[in-house]
Amino acid sequence: MGREERESRIQERKRKRSISTDGVREKSGDLVVAEMREMDLEKLRSVVRDCLCKHLYSSAIFFADKLATLSGYTPQDLYMHAQALYLGKEYRRALHLLRRFHLVSVDLRFRYLAAKCLAEVKDWEECLSMLGDGEVDEDGNVEFTEEQGLDFSESKDVEEREIHVSAAMCLLRGRAFDALENRARALCWYKAALKADPFCYEAFEHLIDNHMLTNEQESKLLSSLKFDPEDRWLSLLYSCRANKYGQGGKIEMKIAELEQELDEPSADDDNRSVCSLKDNTDIMVCRADLEYHRGDFQRCYDSTKALLEKDPYHLRCMPLHLGAALELGRKNELFLRAHSLVQEYPTKAISWFAVGCYYYCIRQYDHARRYFCKATALENSFAPAWLGFGNAYAAQDESDQAMAAYRTAARLFAGCHLPNLCIGMEYLRTNNLNLAEQFLLQSKSICPDDPLVFNELGVMAYRNKEFKIAADWFDRALSLAPKPLTESWEPTVVNFAHTLRKLKMYTKAITEYEKALALYPRGASTYAALGFTYHLQGSSSLAIDYYHKALGLKPDDSFTAEMLSVALQDECLLHNSSGGLGSSGTLLFLLLFLHRECTQTKLLVVYWESSSYAFSGATASRR
C-alpha cells in the first residue's frame, strides 16, 4: 500500500468520524430541545392548576388554551382546558371543545364532564343521552352494556381515596331524573351511586334529606354498603344521619362511639372507630335531629343555637333550629334568623321558609303562605316548606288548599310520616273519622314513636266514643313524650284526663287535670273540667271553687257559668236540712248532673278538641 493510498484512507476515516459526531450532536440537540419543551409545558400545566386552586378561572382558561395548542392538543391538556371552562361557568364552550376533538368516547372522564356541562344548562334529556343507557333495579343494582365501559367491580385507589367515576355518573343520572320529576328512577340511581362508592356522600344526602326512603329501606341500603374496617366512622355517621324512627337508643350509642376519645378504651377494639368526631358540627346536628324527633324542642333549640354560634350559616342545621324556635314561640329569634338568611342567601328555599315561620309564629297566616309558597317554588323538594304551606292554610280553616299541600308532600316525601299525620288531622278536624284513622295509622306505621301521632289517634277514638282505646292512646303518647313534660304537652294531659272522666275514673282524672294545671296554670277550660269532675263526685263545694277560677280567667264561658249555678243550687240543698225537697231533691239534681254529662259536656269537648288541634297543628310543622 502506497503512501498516497494510506493518506486517502486516513482522510476517509476522519470524514466519517466527523459525520458521525455531527449526527450525535444533532440527535443530542433534539433531545435537549424536546426536554426543554416538555419542561415548559409542565411549567404551564402547573400555572393552570395553580390558577384553578386559587379560583382564578379566567387566567386558568387563558393559559389552558395556550397549553393545549403548544402540546399539540393532547387529550390530557384538552381535559384540563375543558375543566377550566367548566369551572369558569362557560359550559357551552367546554361542551363544544369536547365534541370538537371527539373526546366524549375516549374516556369516561370526558363523557362525565360533558354530561355535567349539559346538566348545568338544564338540558336534562341530552344529559341522560350523553351518559348512555343503563338498567337499574329497585335495590340500585346496575347493568350496563359493554360499550359503555362502566365497570363497577373496578376498585378505586385506596391511597388517594378517589370517588369512582361510575358513582359520579350514577349520581348525575339520579339528578337528571329528579329534575324530570321521575323520582322513582332517581331513587334507584341514587342507590346505585352509593353502592358504587359509599364515599359518594351527595347521593346519600339526596336520599336522606329528601325523605326518599322509608325506615326499613334505609336500614336495608346501609347494610348493603361495603365499608373498609378503617371507614367504620363513615358507616356510623350514615346510620346517625338516617331516620330516627324507632331507634333512638341505637342512635345515641353510635353518636357516643363517634365522639369517643381515641385514648379511651373500647369494649370492642376490632370495631372501634379510628378517629374521634367530638365537637364536629354534623354530629351535633345528628343529636339535635334526634331531640327534635322526640319532641324535646327546648333541648333541640339549645343544641342548634350553640352550633349556630360556632357556624352561623350551617344550613343543614337551620330547619331544625327554625322548627324548634317556632314550637317555642321565639318570634324574635325567627325574625333575626330570617333577616340574616334573606340577606346572605336570597335564592335559597331555607331563607324564605324562615320568613314564613316568623309570620306563622305571629299568626299572620296570609303572609306565611306567601313565603312558604316561594320556598317551594325555589326548591320543590324542600319538605318543611310544603308542611308549613299546608299548616298556614289549615290555621285559617281552608281545608281544600291545606289537603292539596299535604298530599303533594306525601307524594314527594314517602319516607316522612308528617304529611300523612297532617292529612289525618285535617280529616279529623272536618269530622271524616274513617279517612282520618287510615292516614293516622299509616303515619304510625312509618314512625312508631312520635307521641303526637298517638295523641291524634286518641282524639279520634274519643270522638268515636271508644274511651278505653282513647285512654290507651293518650297514655302511650305521654309515655313517649320527653321528660319532664313541657307546656307543649298540656293538651295531651288534658285529653287523657277527659277520657278518664268519661270512664268514671274520677280520682285519676283529677290527678291528670292537676298535672295539666302545673304545666299551664292559666287553662280556663282545665279548671272548668276539674270542677265538673268534682261535681260528678258530689263535691259541689270544690266544684264551685274551680268554676269560679275558670270564670275568673274566661268570664264569658257560658257552660261554666251554667254549671256554677247548678252547683250553687245543689250546695244550698245540701245545707238546707229543713227544705221541702229533702233528699229526693238532691237526687233530682244529681240526676240532672248525669243528664248534663251526656248533653252539656259536648260544649266542653269542643274546648279540649280545639286546644288539641291547635297544639297538633303547630307541632306538625316539624321537618
Coordinates of C-alpha atoms in Angstrom, one line a residue:
M1 CA 0.0 0.0 0.0
G2 CA 1.5 3.3 -1.1
R3 CA 1.8 6.5 0.9
E4 CA -0.9 8.2 -1.0
E5 CA -3.4 5.4 -0.5
R6 CA -2.8 5.4 3.3
E7 CA -3.3 9.1 3.5
S8 CA -6.5 8.7 1.5
R9 CA -7.9 6.1 3.9
I10 CA -7.0 8.3 6.9
Q11 CA -8.8 11.2 5.4
E12 CA -11.9 9.0 4.7
R13 CA -11.9 7.8 8.4
K14 CA -11.7 11.4 9.6
R15 CA -14.6 12.4 7.3
K16 CA -16.8 9.5 8.6
R17 CA -15.9 10.3 12.2
S18 CA -16.9 13.9 11.6
I19 CA -20.2 12.9 10.0
S20 CA -20.9 10.5 13.0
T21 CA -20.0 13.2 15.5
D22 CA -22.3 15.7 13.9
G23 CA -25.2 13.2 13.9
V24 CA -24.7 12.5 17.6
R25 CA -24.6 16.2 18.2
E26 CA -27.7 16.8 16.1
K27 CA -29.5 13.9 17.9
S28 CA -28.4 15.2 21.3
G29 CA -29.6 18.6 20.4
D30 CA -33.1 17.3 19.5
L31 CA -33.4 15.6 22.9
V32 CA -32.4 18.7 24.7
V33 CA -34.9 20.7 22.8
A34 CA -37.7 18.1 23.5
E35 CA -36.8 18.0 27.1
M36 CA -36.8 21.8 27.3
R37 CA -40.1 21.9 25.5
E38 CA -41.7 19.4 27.9
M39 CA -40.4 21.3 30.9
D40 CA -42.0 24.5 29.5
L41 CA -45.3 22.6 29.0
E42 CA -45.2 21.2 32.5
K43 CA -44.5 24.6 33.9
L44 CA -47.6 25.9 32.0
R45 CA -49.6 23.0 33.4
S46 CA -48.6 23.9 36.9
V47 CA -49.7 27.5 36.2
V48 CA -53.1 26.3 35.1
R49 CA -53.5 24.0 38.1
D50 CA -52.5 26.8 40.5
C51 CA -55.0 29.2 38.8
L52 CA -57.7 26.7 39.4
C53 CA -56.7 26.2 43.0
K54 CA -56.7 30.0 43.6
H55 CA -60.1 30.3 41.7
L56 CA -58.5 32.5 39.0
Y57 CA -60.7 30.9 36.4
S58 CA -60.2 33.5 33.6
S59 CA -56.4 33.1 33.9
A60 CA -56.8 29.3 34.0
I61 CA -58.9 29.4 30.8
F62 CA -56.3 31.7 29.1
F63 CA -53.3 29.5 30.0
A64 CA -55.1 26.2 29.4
D65 CA -55.9 27.3 25.9
K66 CA -52.3 28.1 25.1
L67 CA -51.2 24.9 26.8
A68 CA -53.5 22.8 24.5
T69 CA -52.2 24.5 21.4
L70 CA -48.5 24.2 22.4
S71 CA -48.8 20.5 23.3
G72 CA -50.5 19.6 20.0
Y73 CA -54.0 19.1 21.5
T74 CA -53.2 16.1 23.7
P75 CA -56.2 14.6 25.5
Q76 CA -54.6 15.4 28.9
D77 CA -54.3 19.1 28.2
L78 CA -57.7 19.3 26.4
Y79 CA -59.3 17.9 29.5
M80 CA -57.6 20.5 31.7
H81 CA -58.8 23.2 29.3
A82 CA -62.4 21.8 29.4
Q83 CA -62.2 21.7 33.2
A84 CA -61.1 25.3 33.4
L85 CA -64.0 26.3 31.1
Y86 CA -66.5 24.4 33.3
L87 CA -65.3 26.0 36.5
G88 CA -65.4 29.4 34.8
K89 CA -69.1 28.6 34.0
E90 CA -68.5 28.6 30.3
Y91 CA -70.5 25.3 29.9
R92 CA -71.4 25.5 26.3
R93 CA -67.8 26.3 25.3
A94 CA -66.5 23.4 27.3
L95 CA -69.0 21.0 25.7
H96 CA -68.1 22.3 22.2
L97 CA -64.4 21.7 22.9
L98 CA -65.0 18.1 24.0
R99 CA -67.2 17.4 21.0
R100 CA -64.8 19.2 18.5
F101 CA -61.9 16.9 19.3
H102 CA -64.2 13.8 19.6
L103 CA -63.1 13.2 23.2
V104 CA -66.5 12.1 24.6
S105 CA -66.0 8.5 23.6
V106 CA -62.3 8.4 24.6
D107 CA -62.6 8.2 28.3
L108 CA -65.4 8.1 31.0
R109 CA -64.0 11.3 32.5
F110 CA -64.6 13.2 29.3
R111 CA -68.2 11.8 29.0
Y112 CA -68.9 12.7 32.6
L113 CA -67.6 16.3 32.1
A114 CA -69.7 16.7 29.0
A115 CA -72.8 15.4 30.9
K116 CA -72.1 17.8 33.7
C117 CA -72.0 20.7 31.3
L118 CA -75.4 19.7 29.9
A119 CA -76.7 19.4 33.5
E120 CA -75.6 22.9 34.3
V121 CA -77.5 24.3 31.3
K122 CA -80.6 22.3 32.4
D123 CA -80.6 20.1 29.2
W124 CA -81.6 17.0 31.2
E125 CA -82.7 14.8 28.3
E126 CA -79.4 15.4 26.4
C127 CA -77.6 14.8 29.7
L128 CA -79.1 11.4 30.1
S129 CA -78.3 10.6 26.4
M130 CA -74.7 11.6 27.0
L131 CA -74.4 9.3 30.0
G132 CA -75.8 6.4 28.0
D133 CA -78.5 3.8 28.6
G134 CA -78.4 1.6 31.7
E135 CA -80.8 -0.6 33.6
V136 CA -81.1 -0.4 37.4
D137 CA -83.3 -2.3 39.7
E138 CA -85.1 -1.1 42.9
D139 CA -82.1 -2.0 45.0
G140 CA -79.7 0.0 43.0
N141 CA -78.0 -2.9 41.1
V142 CA -76.9 -1.7 37.7
E143 CA -76.4 -3.4 34.3
F144 CA -74.6 -1.6 31.5
T145 CA -73.7 -2.7 28.0
E146 CA -70.0 -3.4 27.3
E147 CA -69.5 -0.4 25.0
Q148 CA -70.4 1.9 27.8
G149 CA -67.4 0.7 29.8
L150 CA -68.8 1.3 33.3
D151 CA -67.0 -1.3 35.4
F152 CA -68.4 -1.3 38.9
S153 CA -66.1 -4.0 40.1
E154 CA -63.1 -1.8 39.5
S155 CA -61.7 -0.6 42.8
K156 CA -60.7 2.9 43.5
D157 CA -57.2 3.9 44.6
V158 CA -57.3 3.3 48.3
E159 CA -54.2 5.6 48.7
E160 CA -55.8 8.5 47.0
R161 CA -59.4 7.8 48.2
E162 CA -60.8 8.8 44.8
I163 CA -64.5 8.7 44.2
H164 CA -65.2 6.2 41.5
V165 CA -66.3 7.9 38.2
S166 CA -69.1 5.4 37.8
A167 CA -70.6 6.5 41.2
A168 CA -70.5 10.1 40.0
M169 CA -72.2 9.2 36.7
C170 CA -75.0 7.3 38.6
L171 CA -75.4 10.3 40.9
L172 CA -75.8 12.6 37.8
R173 CA -78.4 10.2 36.3
G174 CA -80.3 10.5 39.6
R175 CA -80.2 14.3 39.5
A176 CA -81.4 14.3 35.9
F177 CA -84.4 12.0 36.6
D178 CA -85.1 14.1 39.7
A179 CA -85.2 17.3 37.6
L180 CA -87.5 15.5 35.2
E181 CA -89.8 14.6 38.2
N182 CA -89.2 10.9 37.8
R183 CA -88.5 10.3 41.4
A184 CA -88.8 6.5 41.2
R185 CA -85.9 6.3 38.7
A186 CA -83.9 9.0 40.6
L187 CA -84.2 6.9 43.8
C188 CA -82.8 3.8 42.1
W189 CA -79.8 5.7 40.6
Y190 CA -79.0 7.4 43.9
K191 CA -78.9 4.0 45.5
A192 CA -76.7 2.8 42.6
A193 CA -74.3 5.7 43.2
L194 CA -74.0 4.9 46.9
K195 CA -73.4 1.2 46.2
A196 CA -70.8 2.0 43.5
D197 CA -68.9 4.0 46.1
P198 CA -70.0 4.6 49.7
F199 CA -67.9 7.8 49.8
C200 CA -70.3 9.4 47.3
Y201 CA -71.9 11.4 50.0
E202 CA -74.1 13.6 47.7
A203 CA -76.2 10.5 46.8
F204 CA -76.7 9.7 50.4
E205 CA -77.7 13.4 51.1
H206 CA -80.3 13.3 48.3
L207 CA -81.8 10.1 49.7
I208 CA -82.0 11.3 53.3
D209 CA -82.7 15.0 53.1
N210 CA -85.5 14.4 50.6
H211 CA -87.0 11.6 52.6
M212 CA -87.0 9.3 49.7
L213 CA -86.7 6.1 51.7
T214 CA -88.7 4.5 54.5
N215 CA -87.0 3.4 57.7
E216 CA -86.8 -0.2 56.5
Q217 CA -85.4 0.8 53.1
E218 CA -82.7 2.9 54.7
S219 CA -81.7 0.1 57.0
K220 CA -81.5 -2.3 54.1
L221 CA -79.4 0.1 52.0
L222 CA -77.0 0.9 54.7
S223 CA -76.5 -2.8 55.5
S224 CA -75.7 -3.4 51.8
L225 CA -72.9 -0.8 51.6
K226 CA -69.3 -2.2 51.7
F227 CA -67.1 -0.2 54.1
D228 CA -63.5 -0.9 54.8
P229 CA -62.7 -1.5 58.5
E230 CA -61.0 1.8 58.8
D231 CA -64.1 3.5 57.4
R232 CA -66.3 2.4 60.3
W233 CA -66.7 6.1 61.3
L234 CA -68.5 6.8 58.0
S235 CA -70.8 3.8 58.4
L236 CA -71.7 5.1 61.9
L237 CA -72.3 8.7 60.6
Y238 CA -74.6 7.5 57.9
S239 CA -76.6 5.5 60.4
C240 CA -76.9 8.6 62.6
R241 CA -78.0 10.7 59.6
A242 CA -80.7 8.2 58.7
N243 CA -84.2 8.5 60.1
K244 CA -84.6 8.3 63.9
Y245 CA -87.9 6.4 63.8
G246 CA -88.0 3.7 66.4
Q247 CA -84.2 3.5 67.0
G248 CA -83.4 6.5 69.2
G249 CA -81.4 4.3 71.7
K250 CA -79.2 2.9 69.0
I251 CA -78.5 6.3 67.5
E252 CA -77.3 7.6 70.9
M253 CA -74.9 4.7 71.2
K254 CA -73.5 5.4 67.7
I255 CA -73.1 9.1 68.4
A256 CA -71.3 8.2 71.7
E257 CA -68.9 6.0 69.7
L258 CA -68.2 8.7 67.2
E259 CA -67.5 11.2 70.0
Q260 CA -65.3 8.8 71.9
E261 CA -61.8 10.0 72.5
L262 CA -59.0 8.0 70.8
D263 CA -57.2 7.1 74.1
E264 CA -60.4 5.8 75.7
P265 CA -60.7 2.0 75.9
S266 CA -63.3 0.4 73.8
A267 CA -65.4 -2.7 74.5
D268 CA -64.7 -4.0 71.1
D269 CA -61.3 -2.9 69.9
D270 CA -61.8 -4.5 66.5
N271 CA -64.8 -2.4 65.7
R272 CA -63.5 0.7 67.3
S273 CA -63.6 3.9 65.2
V274 CA -60.1 5.1 64.1
C275 CA -61.0 8.7 64.6
S276 CA -62.9 10.9 67.0
L277 CA -65.5 13.3 65.8
K278 CA -66.2 15.0 69.1
D279 CA -67.5 18.6 68.6
N280 CA -68.0 18.1 64.9
T281 CA -70.9 20.1 63.6
D282 CA -72.5 17.2 61.7
I283 CA -72.5 15.1 64.9
M284 CA -74.1 18.0 66.8
V285 CA -76.8 18.2 64.1
C286 CA -77.5 14.5 64.4
R287 CA -78.0 14.9 68.1
A288 CA -80.3 17.9 67.6
D289 CA -82.3 16.0 65.0
L290 CA -82.8 13.1 67.4
E291 CA -84.1 15.5 70.1
Y292 CA -86.4 17.2 67.6
H293 CA -88.0 13.9 66.6
R294 CA -88.6 13.0 70.2
G295 CA -90.5 16.3 70.7
D296 CA -87.8 17.7 73.1
F297 CA -87.9 21.1 71.4
Q298 CA -86.2 23.1 74.2
R299 CA -83.1 20.8 74.1
C300 CA -83.1 20.9 70.3
Y301 CA -83.3 24.7 70.3
D302 CA -80.4 24.9 72.8
S303 CA -78.3 22.5 70.8
T304 CA -78.8 24.2 67.5
K305 CA -78.3 27.6 69.0
A306 CA -74.9 26.5 70.3
L307 CA -74.0 25.1 66.9
L308 CA -75.0 28.3 65.1
E309 CA -72.8 30.3 67.4
K310 CA -69.9 28.3 66.1
D311 CA -71.1 28.2 62.5
P312 CA -73.8 30.9 61.8
Y313 CA -74.6 29.6 58.3
H314 CA -74.8 25.9 58.8
L315 CA -77.7 25.4 56.5
R316 CA -78.4 21.8 57.3
C317 CA -79.0 22.7 61.0
M318 CA -81.2 25.7 60.1
P319 CA -84.6 23.9 59.5
L320 CA -84.2 22.2 62.9
H321 CA -83.5 25.5 64.6
L322 CA -86.3 27.3 62.9
G323 CA -88.8 24.5 63.7
A324 CA -87.8 24.4 67.4
A325 CA -88.0 28.2 67.7
L326 CA -91.5 28.1 66.1
E327 CA -92.6 25.4 68.6
L328 CA -91.3 27.5 71.5
G329 CA -92.8 30.8 70.1
R330 CA -89.4 32.5 69.8
K331 CA -90.6 35.2 67.4
N332 CA -87.5 37.5 67.9
E333 CA -85.1 34.7 67.1
L334 CA -87.2 33.8 64.0
F335 CA -87.1 37.4 62.8
L336 CA -83.4 37.8 63.2
R337 CA -82.6 34.5 61.5
A338 CA -84.9 35.2 58.6
H339 CA -83.4 38.6 58.1
S340 CA -79.9 37.3 58.1
L341 CA -80.7 34.4 55.7
V342 CA -82.5 36.5 53.2
Q343 CA -79.6 38.9 53.1
E344 CA -77.0 36.1 52.6
Y345 CA -78.9 33.5 50.6
P346 CA -81.8 35.2 48.7
T347 CA -82.1 32.4 46.2
K348 CA -82.3 29.5 48.7
A349 CA -85.5 28.0 49.9
I350 CA -84.4 27.9 53.6
S351 CA -84.3 31.8 53.6
W352 CA -87.9 32.2 52.6
F353 CA -89.0 29.3 54.8
A354 CA -87.5 31.2 57.7
V355 CA -89.6 34.3 56.8
G356 CA -92.7 32.1 56.6
C357 CA -92.0 30.6 60.0
Y358 CA -91.8 34.1 61.5
Y359 CA -95.2 35.2 60.1
Y360 CA -96.7 31.9 61.1
C361 CA -95.4 32.5 64.7
I362 CA -97.1 35.9 64.9
R363 CA -100.3 34.4 63.3
Q364 CA -100.2 36.4 60.0
Y365 CA -101.0 33.3 58.0
D366 CA -101.6 35.0 54.7
H367 CA -98.0 36.3 54.7
A368 CA -96.8 33.0 55.9
R369 CA -98.4 31.2 53.0
R370 CA -96.8 33.6 50.5
Y371 CA -93.3 32.9 51.7
F372 CA -93.8 29.2 52.2
C373 CA -95.0 29.1 48.6
K374 CA -91.9 31.0 47.4
A375 CA -89.7 28.5 49.2
T376 CA -91.4 25.5 47.4
A377 CA -91.0 27.4 44.1
L378 CA -87.3 27.8 44.6
E379 CA -86.8 24.2 45.8
N380 CA -89.6 21.7 45.0
S381 CA -88.1 19.0 47.3
F382 CA -87.9 21.1 50.4
A383 CA -90.2 19.2 52.8
P384 CA -90.5 21.8 55.6
A385 CA -91.9 24.4 53.3
W386 CA -94.6 22.1 52.0
L387 CA -95.7 21.3 55.5
G388 CA -95.7 24.9 56.5
F389 CA -97.7 25.8 53.5
G390 CA -100.4 23.3 54.4
N391 CA -100.4 24.3 58.1
A392 CA -100.8 28.0 57.1
Y393 CA -104.0 27.1 55.2
A394 CA -105.2 24.8 57.9
A395 CA -104.8 27.5 60.5
Q396 CA -107.5 29.5 58.6
D397 CA -109.8 26.5 58.1
E398 CA -109.0 26.4 54.4
S399 CA -109.2 22.6 54.2
D400 CA -109.0 22.0 50.5
Q401 CA -105.9 24.0 50.0
A402 CA -104.3 22.5 53.0
M403 CA -105.0 19.0 51.9
A404 CA -103.5 19.8 48.4
A405 CA -100.3 20.8 50.0
Y406 CA -100.2 17.8 52.4
R407 CA -100.9 15.4 49.5
T408 CA -98.1 16.9 47.5
A409 CA -95.8 16.5 50.4
A410 CA -96.9 12.8 50.9
R411 CA -96.2 12.1 47.3
L412 CA -92.8 13.7 47.3
F413 CA -91.5 12.5 50.6
A414 CA -92.5 8.9 51.0
G415 CA -90.2 8.3 54.0
C416 CA -91.6 11.2 56.1
H417 CA -94.6 10.5 58.4
L418 CA -95.7 14.1 58.9
P419 CA -97.6 14.6 55.6
N420 CA -99.8 11.6 56.4
L421 CA -100.2 12.8 60.0
C422 CA -101.3 16.3 58.8
I423 CA -103.8 14.7 56.4
G424 CA -105.2 12.6 59.2
M425 CA -105.5 15.7 61.5
E426 CA -107.3 17.6 58.7
Y427 CA -109.8 14.8 58.2
L428 CA -110.3 14.6 61.9
R429 CA -111.0 18.4 62.0
T430 CA -113.6 18.0 59.3
N431 CA -115.2 15.0 61.1
N432 CA -114.2 12.4 58.5
L433 CA -113.2 9.9 61.1
N434 CA -112.7 6.8 58.8
L435 CA -110.2 8.5 56.5
A436 CA -108.6 10.1 59.5
E437 CA -108.0 6.7 61.0
Q438 CA -106.4 5.4 57.8
F439 CA -103.9 8.2 57.5
L440 CA -103.1 8.3 61.2
L441 CA -102.4 4.6 61.2
Q442 CA -100.2 4.9 58.1
S443 CA -98.3 7.7 59.8
K444 CA -97.8 5.4 62.9
S445 CA -96.5 2.6 60.7
I446 CA -93.8 4.9 59.3
C447 CA -92.9 6.5 62.7
P448 CA -93.9 4.2 65.6
D449 CA -92.5 6.5 68.3
D450 CA -93.9 10.0 67.7
P451 CA -96.1 11.0 70.6
L452 CA -98.1 13.4 68.5
V453 CA -99.4 10.5 66.3
F454 CA -100.7 8.7 69.4
N455 CA -102.4 11.9 70.7
E456 CA -104.3 12.3 67.4
L457 CA -105.3 8.6 67.5
G458 CA -106.6 9.2 71.0
V459 CA -108.7 12.2 69.8
M460 CA -110.1 10.1 67.0
A461 CA -111.0 7.3 69.4
Y462 CA -112.6 9.7 71.8
R463 CA -114.8 11.2 69.1
N464 CA -115.8 7.6 68.2
K465 CA -116.8 7.2 71.9
E466 CA -114.2 4.4 72.3
F467 CA -113.0 5.8 75.6
K468 CA -110.9 2.8 76.7
I469 CA -109.0 2.8 73.4
A470 CA -108.6 6.6 73.6
A471 CA -107.1 6.3 77.1
D472 CA -104.6 3.7 75.9
W473 CA -103.5 6.0 73.0
F474 CA -103.1 9.1 75.3
D475 CA -101.2 7.1 77.9
R476 CA -98.9 5.9 75.2
A477 CA -98.4 9.4 73.9
L478 CA -97.4 10.7 77.4
S479 CA -95.0 7.8 77.9
L480 CA -93.2 8.7 74.7
A481 CA -93.2 12.4 75.3
P482 CA -89.8 13.8 76.6
K483 CA -89.4 14.2 80.3
P484 CA -90.0 16.4 82.1
L485 CA -93.2 17.4 80.3
T486 CA -93.4 21.0 79.0
E487 CA -96.3 23.3 78.3
S488 CA -96.5 21.9 74.7
W489 CA -97.8 18.6 76.1
E490 CA -100.5 20.1 78.3
P491 CA -103.3 19.5 75.8
T492 CA -102.4 15.8 75.7
V493 CA -102.6 15.6 79.5
V494 CA -106.0 17.3 79.4
N495 CA -107.1 14.9 76.7
F496 CA -106.1 11.9 78.9
A497 CA -108.0 13.4 81.9
H498 CA -111.1 13.9 79.9
T499 CA -111.0 10.3 78.8
L500 CA -110.6 9.0 82.3
R501 CA -113.5 11.1 83.4
K502 CA -115.6 9.5 80.7
L503 CA -114.6 6.1 82.1
K504 CA -115.8 7.4 85.5
M505 CA -112.2 7.1 86.9
Y506 CA -112.6 10.4 88.6
T507 CA -109.7 10.2 91.0
K508 CA -107.2 9.5 88.2
A509 CA -108.8 12.2 86.1
I510 CA -108.4 14.8 88.9
T511 CA -104.7 13.8 89.1
E512 CA -104.2 14.4 85.4
Y513 CA -106.1 17.7 85.5
E514 CA -103.8 18.9 88.3
K515 CA -100.7 17.8 86.2
A516 CA -102.1 19.9 83.3
L517 CA -102.6 22.9 85.5
A518 CA -99.0 22.6 86.7
L519 CA -97.9 22.8 83.1
Y520 CA -100.2 25.6 82.2
P521 CA -101.8 27.4 85.2
R522 CA -104.0 29.7 83.1
G523 CA -106.1 27.0 81.5
A524 CA -109.7 28.1 82.0
S525 CA -111.1 25.0 80.3
T526 CA -109.0 22.8 82.6
Y527 CA -110.3 24.5 85.7
A528 CA -113.8 24.1 84.4
A529 CA -113.2 20.4 83.6
L530 CA -111.7 19.8 87.1
G531 CA -114.7 21.5 88.7
F532 CA -117.0 19.4 86.7
T533 CA -115.2 16.2 87.7
Y534 CA -115.5 17.2 91.4
H535 CA -119.2 18.0 90.7
L536 CA -119.7 14.4 89.4
Q537 CA -118.1 13.1 92.5
G538 CA -120.6 15.0 94.6
S539 CA -118.1 17.6 95.9
S540 CA -120.1 20.6 95.0
S541 CA -118.1 22.9 97.2
L542 CA -114.8 22.1 95.5
A543 CA -116.6 22.3 92.1
I544 CA -117.8 25.8 93.0
D545 CA -114.2 26.9 93.7
Y546 CA -112.9 25.6 90.4
Y547 CA -115.8 27.1 88.4
H548 CA -115.0 30.5 90.0
K549 CA -111.3 30.1 88.9
A550 CA -112.4 29.2 85.4
L551 CA -114.7 32.2 85.1
G552 CA -112.0 34.5 86.5
L553 CA -109.8 33.5 83.5
K554 CA -112.7 33.4 81.0
P555 CA -115.8 35.3 82.2
D556 CA -117.8 34.7 79.0
D557 CA -117.8 30.9 79.4
S558 CA -121.5 30.0 79.3
F559 CA -121.0 26.4 80.2
T560 CA -119.0 27.1 83.3
A561 CA -121.5 29.8 84.4
E562 CA -124.4 27.5 84.0
M563 CA -122.7 24.7 85.9
L564 CA -121.7 27.1 88.6
S565 CA -125.4 28.0 89.0
V566 CA -126.3 24.3 89.3
A567 CA -123.5 23.7 91.8
L568 CA -124.7 26.6 94.0
Q569 CA -128.2 25.3 94.0
D570 CA -127.0 21.9 94.9
E571 CA -124.8 23.2 97.7
C572 CA -127.8 25.1 99.1
L573 CA -129.9 22.0 99.1
L574 CA -127.3 20.0 100.9
H575 CA -127.1 22.6 103.7
N576 CA -130.9 23.2 103.9
S577 CA -132.0 20.2 106.0
S578 CA -135.4 21.9 106.6
G579 CA -136.2 22.3 102.9
G580 CA -139.3 20.8 101.4
L581 CA -137.3 19.0 98.7
G582 CA -135.2 16.9 101.1
S583 CA -133.1 14.1 99.8
S584 CA -135.3 13.5 96.9
G585 CA -134.5 17.0 95.6
T586 CA -130.8 16.3 95.9
L587 CA -131.3 13.1 94.0
L588 CA -133.2 15.0 91.4
F589 CA -130.3 17.4 90.9
L590 CA -127.8 14.6 90.8
L591 CA -129.8 13.0 88.0
L592 CA -129.7 16.4 86.3
F593 CA -125.9 16.3 86.6
L594 CA -125.8 12.9 85.0
H595 CA -128.1 14.1 82.2
R596 CA -125.8 17.1 81.6
E597 CA -122.9 14.7 81.5
C598 CA -124.5 13.2 78.4
T599 CA -125.6 16.5 76.8
Q600 CA -123.9 19.7 78.1
T601 CA -120.5 18.1 78.1
K602 CA -120.4 18.4 74.3
L603 CA -119.5 22.1 74.8
L604 CA -116.6 21.2 77.0
V605 CA -115.4 18.6 74.4
V606 CA -115.2 21.5 71.9
Y607 CA -112.7 23.2 74.2
W608 CA -110.3 20.4 74.6
E609 CA -110.6 19.3 71.0
S610 CA -109.8 22.8 69.7
S611 CA -106.8 23.2 72.0
S612 CA -105.6 19.7 70.9
Y613 CA -105.8 20.7 67.3
A614 CA -104.0 24.0 67.9
F615 CA -101.2 22.1 69.6
S616 CA -101.1 19.4 66.9
G617 CA -101.2 21.9 64.1
A618 CA -98.2 23.7 65.5
T619 CA -96.3 20.5 66.2
A620 CA -97.0 19.2 62.7
S621 CA -94.8 21.9 61.2
R622 CA -91.9 19.6 62.0
R623 CA -89.4 18.7 59.3

